[in-house]
Amino acid sequence: MSAFKQHMPVARYSLRMCLAFLSWVPVVYVVTEHVAYIGKIEGMSMKPTFNPPESPNTRNHVLLWKWGVTNINNLEVDDVVFLRSPIDPEKIYTKRIKAKQGDLVVPRYPDTRSRVLVPVNHIWVEGDNVHSIDSNTYGPVSTGLVIGKATYLIWPLNRFGPIPLGGRECREARLRHSYKE
Amino acid sequence: MNNLYSAGKVLSYTIRTVAVLHIFSSNVFEISDTTGESMLPTLAVVNDSAVVDKRYKYGRNVKMGDLIVARKPTEPSSLVTKRVTGMPGDIILIDPSKNSLRRLHQENLDMQEIAPLDSSSYDNYVIVPKGHVWVTGDNLNASLDSRTYSVVPLAMIEGKLVYAWYLTGMLSMFTNSPRKLANTFVEE
């Protein structure tokens, strides 16, 4: 009994600390949901910028900035963004912004004569790899689908640093035409 | 010093409570005000409070005829309340009020030509693509909806409206009762 009494404050203290810790979990969750989180890049559509073939078994991780990314003014051409798929809302794509509202884009399909005008508050996204399902398939996407912007490559550590540039150079001439053309 | 300590304590409790409430309101239920005449007569122009079921977020289990809250594709910062009037795969006549069937027949348009939507032409057909829905207001004359901004991605659906309560003041709580928002398309 005396031993219990002796340990009582310790038990109470640790219980209190536990509860205090748990009560901060929702706060952390809200921050990861709206401010910043770590994003994992899956699949091959961003090769070789992310998940390069030299290390086939490591998945690249990036710091994902989430605050204010649905505002078109915070998104620039060549930014890498995570967006909810317009085809399947449960899937998340990683793509590079290739054109913004008001730009005239020559899509890869159905043919090279067609032109797409990116509507207001929409972006044109493409993968860095030729094997990518992107705006060439589903068209310009609303910025409301963007869930985050990759700001730093944080894993693996030997590639730590800002997001590398990338994209297919043969596409550059076909993007961001002025509407006046 | 003591004052500063208790102020910090109040702040930390507030932050934690707000976080919990925020998670609840963004994933389970939220009560929000609706404004605008686009959903008349289902929802009043002002003073109608609605219960939004957030479990239907990202269009999960959304059916034809559901009342949904979605982000506007051309202006993601604003939310709109509309009714789902087209599911993926459906062929939609953008605005039947424009005598379009006759025009379609006259000009011999084929599907290939009319699939890409030009917002200026109402008398066209649209095939709702996978992962999207067609939404319109109940008051077609005063509604800015898919007829203008085309299909809405399921991922931009925030929730489904389940109840509405017309409240003009404290006393109206006793005179008006919450009403269930029915799906006018599907029998329940």
mmCIF file of N, CA, C and O in Angstrom, chain B residues 39-110:
data_model
loop_
_atom_site.group_PDB
_atom_site.id
_atom_site.type_symbol
_atom_site.label_atom_id
_atom_site.label_comp_id
_atom_site.label_asym_id
_atom_site.label_seq_id
_atom_site.Cartn_x
_atom_site.Cartn_y
_atom_site.Cartn_z
ATOM 1 N N MET B 39 -31.019 28.058 -56.035
ATOM 2 C CA MET B 39 -31.615 26.799 -55.615
ATOM 3 C C MET B 39 -33.088 26.942 -55.212
ATOM 4 O O MET B 39 -33.658 26.029 -54.609
ATOM 5 N N LEU B 40 -33.702 28.065 -55.546
ATOM 6 C CA LEU B 40 -35.140 28.190 -55.291
ATOM 7 C C LEU B 40 -35.884 27.113 -56.090
ATOM 8 O O LEU B 40 -35.485 26.822 -57.201
ATOM 9 N N PRO B 41 -36.948 26.511 -55.628
ATOM 10 C CA PRO B 41 -37.578 26.729 -54.333
ATOM 11 C C PRO B 41 -37.075 25.794 -53.229
ATOM 12 O O PRO B 41 -37.624 25.771 -52.141
ATOM 13 N N THR B 42 -36.050 25.001 -53.516
ATOM 14 C CA THR B 42 -35.556 24.055 -52.512
ATOM 15 C C THR B 42 -34.932 24.778 -51.326
ATOM 16 O O THR B 42 -35.154 24.410 -50.171
ATOM 17 N N LEU B 43 -34.135 25.788 -51.630
ATOM 18 C CA LEU B 43 -33.492 26.566 -50.578
ATOM 19 C C LEU B 43 -33.857 28.035 -50.754
ATOM 20 O O LEU B 43 -33.898 28.521 -51.881
ATOM 21 N N ALA B 44 -34.096 28.695 -49.630
ATOM 22 C CA ALA B 44 -34.479 30.104 -49.690
ATOM 23 C C ALA B 44 -33.284 30.963 -50.074
ATOM 24 O O ALA B 44 -32.131 30.532 -50.005
ATOM 25 N N VAL B 45 -33.572 32.204 -50.471
ATOM 26 C CA VAL B 45 -32.511 33.096 -50.928
ATOM 27 C C VAL B 45 -31.559 33.441 -49.784
ATOM 28 O O VAL B 45 -30.347 33.427 -49.922
ATOM 29 N N VAL B 46 -32.133 33.764 -48.614
ATOM 30 C CA VAL B 46 -31.301 34.015 -47.437
ATOM 31 C C VAL B 46 -31.864 33.244 -46.244
ATOM 32 O O VAL B 46 -32.952 32.686 -46.296
ATOM 33 N N ASN B 47 -31.093 33.228 -45.173
ATOM 34 C CA ASN B 47 -31.515 32.697 -43.874
ATOM 35 C C ASN B 47 -31.724 31.187 -43.830
ATOM 36 O O ASN B 47 -32.209 30.672 -42.839
ATOM 37 N N ASP B 48 -31.388 30.488 -44.886
ATOM 38 C CA ASP B 48 -31.531 29.040 -44.818
ATOM 39 C C ASP B 48 -30.212 28.433 -44.328
ATOM 40 O O ASP B 48 -29.184 28.574 -44.974
ATOM 41 N N SER B 49 -30.273 27.774 -43.169
ATOM 42 C CA SER B 49 -29.096 27.071 -42.669
ATOM 43 C C SER B 49 -29.197 25.617 -43.090
ATOM 44 O O SER B 49 -30.273 25.032 -43.041
ATOM 45 N N ALA B 50 -28.086 25.065 -43.508
ATOM 46 C CA ALA B 50 -28.126 23.692 -44.009
ATOM 47 C C ALA B 50 -27.113 22.826 -43.281
ATOM 48 O O ALA B 50 -26.049 23.296 -42.885
ATOM 49 N N VAL B 51 -27.477 21.561 -43.112
ATOM 50 C CA VAL B 51 -26.547 20.583 -42.562
ATOM 51 C C VAL B 51 -25.878 19.874 -43.732
ATOM 52 O O VAL B 51 -26.550 19.311 -44.588
ATOM 53 N N VAL B 52 -24.559 19.967 -43.777
ATOM 54 C CA VAL B 52 -23.807 19.353 -44.866
ATOM 55 C C VAL B 52 -23.140 18.087 -44.342
ATOM 56 O O VAL B 52 -22.400 18.128 -43.362
ATOM 57 N N ASP B 53 -23.423 16.976 -44.988
ATOM 58 C CA ASP B 53 -22.807 15.707 -44.605
ATOM 59 C C ASP B 53 -21.481 15.574 -45.348
ATOM 60 O O ASP B 53 -21.446 15.361 -46.554
ATOM 61 N N LYS B 54 -20.390 15.724 -44.609
ATOM 62 C CA LYS B 54 -19.067 15.727 -45.235
ATOM 63 C C LYS B 54 -18.551 14.335 -45.557
ATOM 64 O O LYS B 54 -17.473 14.178 -46.108
ATOM 65 N N ARG B 55 -19.312 13.309 -45.195
ATOM 66 C CA ARG B 55 -18.861 11.967 -45.548
ATOM 67 C C ARG B 55 -19.005 11.720 -47.042
ATOM 68 O O ARG B 55 -18.478 10.759 -47.573
ATOM 69 N N TYR B 56 -19.718 12.622 -47.718
ATOM 70 C CA TYR B 56 -19.855 12.523 -49.173
ATOM 71 C C TYR B 56 -18.782 13.324 -49.890
ATOM 72 O O TYR B 56 -18.859 13.551 -51.091
ATOM 73 N N LYS B 57 -17.776 13.781 -49.134
ATOM 74 C CA LYS B 57 -16.649 14.515 -49.700
ATOM 75 C C LYS B 57 -16.026 13.736 -50.857
ATOM 76 O O LYS B 57 -16.018 12.516 -50.839
ATOM 77 N N TYR B 58 -15.479 14.459 -51.803
ATOM 78 C CA TYR B 58 -14.877 13.865 -53.008
ATOM 79 C C TYR B 58 -15.887 12.992 -53.766
ATOM 80 O O TYR B 58 -15.513 12.033 -54.424
ATOM 81 N N GLY B 59 -17.154 13.311 -53.610
ATOM 82 C CA GLY B 59 -18.180 12.623 -54.371
ATOM 83 C C GLY B 59 -18.389 11.175 -53.991
ATOM 84 O O GLY B 59 -18.941 10.414 -54.786
ATOM 85 N N ARG B 60 -17.963 10.790 -52.781
ATOM 86 C CA ARG B 60 -18.152 9.395 -52.363
ATOM 87 C C ARG B 60 -19.642 9.104 -52.237
ATOM 88 O O ARG B 60 -20.340 9.764 -51.475
ATOM 89 N N ASN B 61 -20.126 8.120 -52.971
ATOM 90 C CA ASN B 61 -21.523 7.670 -52.938
ATOM 91 C C ASN B 61 -22.526 8.739 -53.376
ATOM 92 O O ASN B 61 -23.702 8.636 -53.045
ATOM 93 N N VAL B 62 -22.057 9.746 -54.066
ATOM 94 C CA VAL B 62 -23.007 10.757 -54.553
ATOM 95 C C VAL B 62 -23.819 10.152 -55.696
ATOM 96 O O VAL B 62 -23.277 9.457 -56.559
ATOM 97 N N LYS B 63 -25.138 10.385 -55.651
ATOM 98 C CA LYS B 63 -26.028 9.805 -56.653
ATOM 99 C C LYS B 63 -26.694 10.919 -57.454
ATOM 100 O O LYS B 63 -26.665 12.083 -57.084
ATOM 101 N N MET B 64 -27.313 10.501 -58.526
ATOM 102 C CA MET B 64 -28.091 11.415 -59.355
ATOM 103 C C MET B 64 -29.168 12.083 -58.502
ATOM 104 O O MET B 64 -29.885 11.411 -57.760
ATOM 105 N N GLY B 65 -29.269 13.398 -58.590
ATOM 106 C CA GLY B 65 -30.321 14.097 -57.873
ATOM 107 C C GLY B 65 -29.940 14.573 -56.491
ATOM 108 O O GLY B 65 -30.734 15.238 -55.838
ATOM 109 N N ASP B 66 -28.742 14.260 -56.023
ATOM 110 C CA ASP B 66 -28.318 14.726 -54.701
ATOM 111 C C ASP B 66 -28.026 16.220 -54.727
ATOM 112 O O ASP B 66 -27.545 16.756 -55.733
ATOM 113 N N LEU B 67 -28.287 16.859 -53.597
ATOM 114 C CA LEU B 67 -27.895 18.254 -53.449
ATOM 115 C C LEU B 67 -26.474 18.268 -52.911
ATOM 116 O O LEU B 67 -26.207 17.698 -51.861
ATOM 117 N N ILE B 68 -25.588 18.922 -53.605
ATOM 118 C CA ILE B 68 -24.198 18.898 -53.165
ATOM 119 C C ILE B 68 -23.647 20.315 -52.995
ATOM 120 O O ILE B 68 -24.154 21.272 -53.568
ATOM 121 N N VAL B 69 -22.609 20.402 -52.177
ATOM 122 C CA VAL B 69 -21.823 21.622 -52.066
ATOM 123 C C VAL B 69 -20.497 21.334 -52.746
ATOM 124 O O VAL B 69 -19.864 20.327 -52.465
ATOM 125 N N ALA B 70 -20.101 22.186 -53.670
ATOM 126 C CA ALA B 70 -18.856 21.940 -54.395
ATOM 127 C C ALA B 70 -18.097 23.238 -54.566
ATOM 128 O O ALA B 70 -18.659 24.323 -54.443
ATOM 129 N N ARG B 71 -16.809 23.099 -54.817
ATOM 130 C CA ARG B 71 -16.018 24.282 -55.183
ATOM 131 C C ARG B 71 -16.276 24.584 -56.649
ATOM 132 O O ARG B 71 -16.397 23.686 -57.454
ATOM 133 N N LYS B 72 -16.350 25.862 -56.951
ATOM 134 C CA LYS B 72 -16.596 26.273 -58.328
ATOM 135 C C LYS B 72 -15.302 26.094 -59.122
ATOM 136 O O LYS B 72 -14.276 26.644 -58.729
ATOM 137 N N PRO B 73 -15.320 25.347 -60.229
ATOM 138 C CA PRO B 73 -14.067 25.098 -60.946
ATOM 139 C C PRO B 73 -13.358 26.369 -61.406
ATOM 140 O O PRO B 73 -12.134 26.432 -61.396
ATOM 141 N N THR B 74 -14.125 27.374 -61.801
ATOM 142 C CA THR B 74 -13.485 28.588 -62.290
ATOM 143 C C THR B 74 -13.158 29.564 -61.167
ATOM 144 O O THR B 74 -12.601 30.627 -61.418
ATOM 145 N N GLU B 75 -13.504 29.205 -59.949
ATOM 146 C CA GLU B 75 -13.197 30.077 -58.818
ATOM 147 C C GLU B 75 -13.195 29.212 -57.555
ATOM 148 O O GLU B 75 -14.172 29.191 -56.801
ATOM 149 N N PRO B 76 -12.087 28.463 -57.324
ATOM 150 C CA PRO B 76 -12.092 27.430 -56.284
ATOM 151 C C PRO B 76 -12.302 27.955 -54.865
ATOM 152 O O PRO B 76 -12.592 27.170 -53.962
ATOM 153 N N SER B 77 -12.171 29.259 -54.674
ATOM 154 C CA SER B 77 -12.328 29.755 -53.313
ATOM 155 C C SER B 77 -13.797 29.874 -52.923
ATOM 156 O O SER B 77 -14.106 30.043 -51.748
ATOM 157 N N SER B 78 -14.706 29.785 -53.888
ATOM 158 C CA SER B 78 -16.108 29.937 -53.528
ATOM 159 C C SER B 78 -16.858 28.614 -53.648
ATOM 160 O O SER B 78 -16.580 27.795 -54.512
ATOM 161 N N LEU B 79 -17.800 28.428 -52.748
ATOM 162 C CA LEU B 79 -18.571 27.198 -52.709
ATOM 163 C C LEU B 79 -19.931 27.431 -53.340
ATOM 164 O O LEU B 79 -20.524 28.493 -53.184
ATOM 165 N N VAL B 80 -20.428 26.427 -54.045
ATOM 166 C CA VAL B 80 -21.747 26.534 -54.649
ATOM 167 C C VAL B 80 -22.588 25.330 -54.241
ATOM 168 O O VAL B 80 -22.069 24.262 -53.968
ATOM 169 N N THR B 81 -23.889 25.564 -54.152
ATOM 170 C CA THR B 81 -24.825 24.486 -53.856
ATOM 171 C C THR B 81 -25.628 24.201 -55.119
ATOM 172 O O THR B 81 -26.274 25.104 -55.656
ATOM 173 N N LYS B 82 -25.556 22.970 -55.583
ATOM 174 C CA LYS B 82 -26.268 22.610 -56.811
ATOM 175 C C LYS B 82 -26.829 21.205 -56.670
ATOM 176 O O LYS B 82 -26.549 20.493 -55.718
ATOM 177 N N ARG B 83 -27.622 20.826 -57.692
ATOM 178 C CA ARG B 83 -28.132 19.463 -57.725
ATOM 179 C C ARG B 83 -27.412 18.682 -58.819
ATOM 180 O O ARG B 83 -27.166 19.208 -59.891
ATOM 181 N N VAL B 84 -27.043 17.439 -58.516
ATOM 182 C CA VAL B 84 -26.375 16.597 -59.503
ATOM 183 C C VAL B 84 -27.402 16.161 -60.531
ATOM 184 O O VAL B 84 -28.372 15.484 -60.203
ATOM 185 N N THR B 85 -27.201 16.580 -61.793
ATOM 186 C CA THR B 85 -28.175 16.208 -62.823
ATOM 187 C C THR B 85 -27.517 15.402 -63.940
ATOM 188 O O THR B 85 -28.139 15.164 -64.970
ATOM 189 N N GLY B 86 -26.271 15.009 -63.738
ATOM 190 C CA GLY B 86 -25.630 14.162 -64.734
ATOM 191 C C GLY B 86 -24.491 13.399 -64.106
ATOM 192 O O GLY B 86 -23.677 13.976 -63.393
ATOM 193 N N MET B 87 -24.461 12.112 -64.335
ATOM 194 C CA MET B 87 -23.403 11.265 -63.788
ATOM 195 C C MET B 87 -22.432 10.902 -64.918
ATOM 196 O O MET B 87 -22.747 11.081 -66.095
ATOM 197 N N PRO B 88 -21.220 10.395 -64.549
ATOM 198 C CA PRO B 88 -20.249 10.038 -65.586
ATOM 199 C C PRO B 88 -20.865 9.140 -66.652
ATOM 200 O O PRO B 88 -21.581 8.182 -66.333
ATOM 201 N N GLY B 89 -20.619 9.464 -67.897
ATOM 202 C CA GLY B 89 -21.141 8.665 -69.003
ATOM 203 C C GLY B 89 -22.439 9.188 -69.581
ATOM 204 O O GLY B 89 -22.817 8.804 -70.683
ATOM 205 N N ASP B 90 -23.131 10.045 -68.846
ATOM 206 C CA ASP B 90 -24.395 10.579 -69.351
ATOM 207 C C ASP B 90 -24.153 11.596 -70.463
ATOM 208 O O ASP B 90 -23.139 12.293 -70.468
ATOM 209 N N ILE B 91 -25.077 11.653 -71.365
ATOM 210 C CA ILE B 91 -25.009 12.662 -72.427
ATOM 211 C C ILE B 91 -25.979 13.775 -72.063
ATOM 212 O O ILE B 91 -27.161 13.530 -71.839
ATOM 213 N N ILE B 92 -25.454 14.979 -71.966
ATOM 214 C CA ILE B 92 -26.240 16.097 -71.452
ATOM 215 C C ILE B 92 -26.473 17.113 -72.563
ATOM 216 O O ILE B 92 -25.538 17.505 -73.263
ATOM 217 N N LEU B 93 -27.708 17.529 -72.676
ATOM 218 C CA LEU B 93 -28.017 18.673 -73.526
ATOM 219 C C LEU B 93 -27.844 19.905 -72.656
ATOM 220 O O LEU B 93 -28.488 20.040 -71.616
ATOM 221 N N ILE B 94 -26.926 20.784 -73.032
ATOM 222 C CA ILE B 94 -26.522 21.846 -72.118
ATOM 223 C C ILE B 94 -27.700 22.688 -71.662
ATOM 224 O O ILE B 94 -27.948 22.850 -70.479
ATOM 225 N N ASP B 95 -28.443 23.234 -72.622
ATOM 226 C CA ASP B 95 -29.613 24.002 -72.219
ATOM 227 C C ASP B 95 -30.785 23.704 -73.146
ATOM 228 O O ASP B 95 -30.815 24.154 -74.283
ATOM 229 N N PRO B 96 -31.738 22.919 -72.658
ATOM 230 C CA PRO B 96 -32.846 22.506 -73.522
ATOM 231 C C PRO B 96 -33.716 23.683 -73.951
ATOM 232 O O PRO B 96 -34.501 23.557 -74.880
ATOM 233 N N SER B 97 -33.575 24.814 -73.278
ATOM 234 C CA SER B 97 -34.464 25.926 -73.606
ATOM 235 C C SER B 97 -34.095 26.610 -74.906
ATOM 236 O O SER B 97 -34.750 27.540 -75.324
ATOM 237 N N LYS B 98 -33.030 26.165 -75.556
ATOM 238 C CA LYS B 98 -32.574 26.862 -76.752
ATOM 239 C C LYS B 98 -32.992 26.171 -78.046
ATOM 240 O O LYS B 98 -32.406 26.413 -79.084
ATOM 241 N N ASN B 99 -33.955 25.291 -77.978
ATOM 242 C CA ASN B 99 -34.446 24.629 -79.188
ATOM 243 C C ASN B 99 -33.315 23.902 -79.901
ATOM 244 O O ASN B 99 -33.180 23.973 -81.113
ATOM 245 N N SER B 100 -32.505 23.222 -79.150
ATOM 246 C CA SER B 100 -31.258 22.710 -79.702
ATOM 247 C C SER B 100 -31.442 21.484 -80.567
ATOM 248 O O SER B 100 -30.670 21.271 -81.491
ATOM 249 N N LEU B 101 -32.459 20.688 -80.272
ATOM 250 C CA LEU B 101 -32.610 19.450 -81.033
ATOM 251 C C LEU B 101 -32.772 19.749 -82.518
ATOM 252 O O LEU B 101 -32.179 19.093 -83.365
ATOM 253 N N ARG B 102 -33.540 20.775 -82.814
ATOM 254 C CA ARG B 102 -33.767 21.129 -84.199
ATOM 255 C C ARG B 102 -32.466 21.563 -84.861
ATOM 256 O O ARG B 102 -32.126 21.179 -85.957
ATOM 257 N N ARG B 103 -31.698 22.352 -84.108
ATOM 258 C CA ARG B 103 -30.441 22.860 -84.667
ATOM 259 C C ARG B 103 -29.453 21.731 -84.909
ATOM 260 O O ARG B 103 -28.758 21.699 -85.911
ATOM 261 N N LEU B 104 -29.428 20.813 -83.970
ATOM 262 C CA LEU B 104 -28.510 19.687 -84.110
ATOM 263 C C LEU B 104 -28.824 18.916 -85.385
ATOM 264 O O LEU B 104 -27.941 18.510 -86.129
ATOM 265 N N HIS B 105 -30.105 18.772 -85.625
ATOM 266 C CA HIS B 105 -30.524 18.028 -86.798
ATOM 267 C C HIS B 105 -30.130 18.773 -88.082
ATOM 268 O O HIS B 105 -29.642 18.190 -89.033
ATOM 269 N N GLN B 106 -30.307 20.071 -88.037
ATOM 270 C CA GLN B 106 -30.022 20.869 -89.230
ATOM 271 C C GLN B 106 -28.552 20.846 -89.609
ATOM 272 O O GLN B 106 -28.202 20.738 -90.772
ATOM 273 N N GLU B 107 -27.706 20.992 -88.623
ATOM 274 C CA GLU B 107 -26.295 21.170 -88.949
ATOM 275 C C GLU B 107 -25.541 19.862 -89.055
ATOM 276 O O GLU B 107 -24.352 19.852 -89.350
ATOM 277 N N ASN B 108 -26.207 18.743 -88.767
ATOM 278 C CA ASN B 108 -25.584 17.430 -88.883
ATOM 279 C C ASN B 108 -24.281 17.311 -88.099
ATOM 280 O O ASN B 108 -23.269 16.845 -88.601
ATOM 281 N N LEU B 109 -24.294 17.810 -86.896
ATOM 282 C CA LEU B 109 -23.088 17.711 -86.084
ATOM 283 C C LEU B 109 -22.914 16.276 -85.626
ATOM 284 O O LEU B 109 -23.879 15.612 -85.276
ATOM 285 N N ASP B 110 -21.701 15.804 -85.624
ATOM 286 C CA ASP B 110 -21.507 14.479 -85.048
ATOM 287 C C ASP B 110 -20.866 14.633 -83.676
ATOM 288 O O ASP B 110 -20.431 15.708 -83.277
#
